[in-house]
Amino acid sequence: MITESKALAEILARVSPLSPRRATLAECVGGFSTKAYTATVPLPAFDNSAMDGYAISSADLEKGKRLRVVAEQPAGLDKNLNVQPGETVRIFTGAPLPTGTAAVVMQEEVERNGEFVVLSAQPQNGEFIRRRGCDLTEGQEILARGQRITPVVAGLLASQGFAEVEVGGCVQAALISTGDEVIPPGASCGAGQIFESNSTLLAGMLKQLSANVISVAHSPDNPAKLRREIDSAAANDVLIITGGVSVGERDFVQEVLRAAGAEIDIWRVAIKPGKPFLFGRLKNCFVFGLPGNPVSAFVTFLMLFRPAILKLMGASGGAFGLAKIRCELSEDVLNDGDRVHYFRGRHEAGRFSLVGRQESHALFGLSRCNGLLRLEANGHLKAGSAVDIETWE
Ligand code: AMP
Ligand code: MG
């Protein structure tokens, strides 16, 4: 059995980023940029109006002024207009500003009579003007290498005219659940049987990471059947097998993987929940054996699998861990075991409390949680301590 940090270091040492690809803006969200992008277009791109209204000159910043409407400036076409004292240009949101504009008066603050307007409120110098480059200037970095592309960042790339970006490879993933006792949801469940839930949980988490879930299969605890599933799943970049990774006579995963030609680098990690964890490689496929117990599968996915998939996808080093939020612990927490323990709980308004049974089968309890408290072996934390809670939502 090795420590969690050694296991993670070894996994990350073996995994290297997949080849980059070009992705359209629609495809790139959730991916990691493989190069830095800088702005080529300032935002706003030109001085423009923030309102539908009237452009006025600095000589006319006065309530009650009566101005002649001399021209109209729509959005989408720069008519290269100019405003003179005593005159105004009818203007629309996003339209280029006529030279000499000191302010745009919104149309609700004028009375219009034919070709004249009267200002019904005191205009302020500069109001409703959006200056070129006030948000973003040319040459500013908009996306760092290894940064995740969110919908907002994809929108920003679009605002720069990029139709495609270079992102890390898309991970092709396969899932195999194991166990004679587990049957698919929708079938009828006999005495002693349980519904299979890990595939649903793990496929959902894979999709949240923008992996392509290529296949989801189930094998009973039967070496020949398991071998067939493993052989066909090994064509992917990663394979997750849940259950059957432990030490019982019905746990065949390790033995079948070895028979299929896999190298097993890690088996059993000092982490709770999650000790029966396996990592190896079969041809070009990284194989992760996660415990059958749902909470253990969840925790090992986050702590040992997620960093690997992020590295495969081209994430930068700093992005491998979960986000942390500083909280005050609402109760004493003791880890009297010899493995690092991830306690499940909820953070809310800066306080963290344990939730549900801290047992590896307790999926309902987990469903009410939004954070993990990591506590080293033999660690003890007092109520009121400041702790960094790892979050996944
Ligand atoms: P195992 O790791 O195969 O010994 O399984 C540990 C526990 O997890 C047992 O109680 C199994 O019934 C349960 N389990 C295994 N696989 C699944 C699964 N896919 N969905 C839900 N529970 C499972
Ligand atoms: Mg089993």
mmCIF file of C-alpha atoms and ligand atoms in Angstrom, residues 178-181 221 243-245 250-251, ligand 2:
data_model
loop_
_atom_site.group_PDB
_atom_site.id
_atom_site.type_symbol
_atom_site.label_atom_id
_atom_site.label_comp_id
_atom_site.label_asym_id
_atom_site.label_seq_id
_atom_site.Cartn_x
_atom_site.Cartn_y
_atom_site.Cartn_z
ATOM 1 C CA THR A 178 -18.288 -5.547 -12.172
ATOM 2 C CA GLY A 179 -20.141 -7.777 -9.771
ATOM 3 C CA ASP A 180 -22.565 -10.709 -9.827
ATOM 4 C CA GLU A 181 -24.886 -8.853 -7.485
ATOM 5 C CA ASP A 221 -17.421 -11.730 -11.525
ATOM 6 C CA GLY A 243 -15.573 -3.187 -8.153
ATOM 7 C CA GLY A 244 -13.586 -6.393 -8.097
ATOM 8 C CA VAL A 245 -10.354 -4.542 -7.356
ATOM 9 C CA ARG A 250 -14.371 -12.880 -6.372
ATOM 10 C CA ASP A 251 -12.178 -9.850 -7.134
HETATM 11 MG MG MG B 2 -17.505 -7.072 -6.439
#
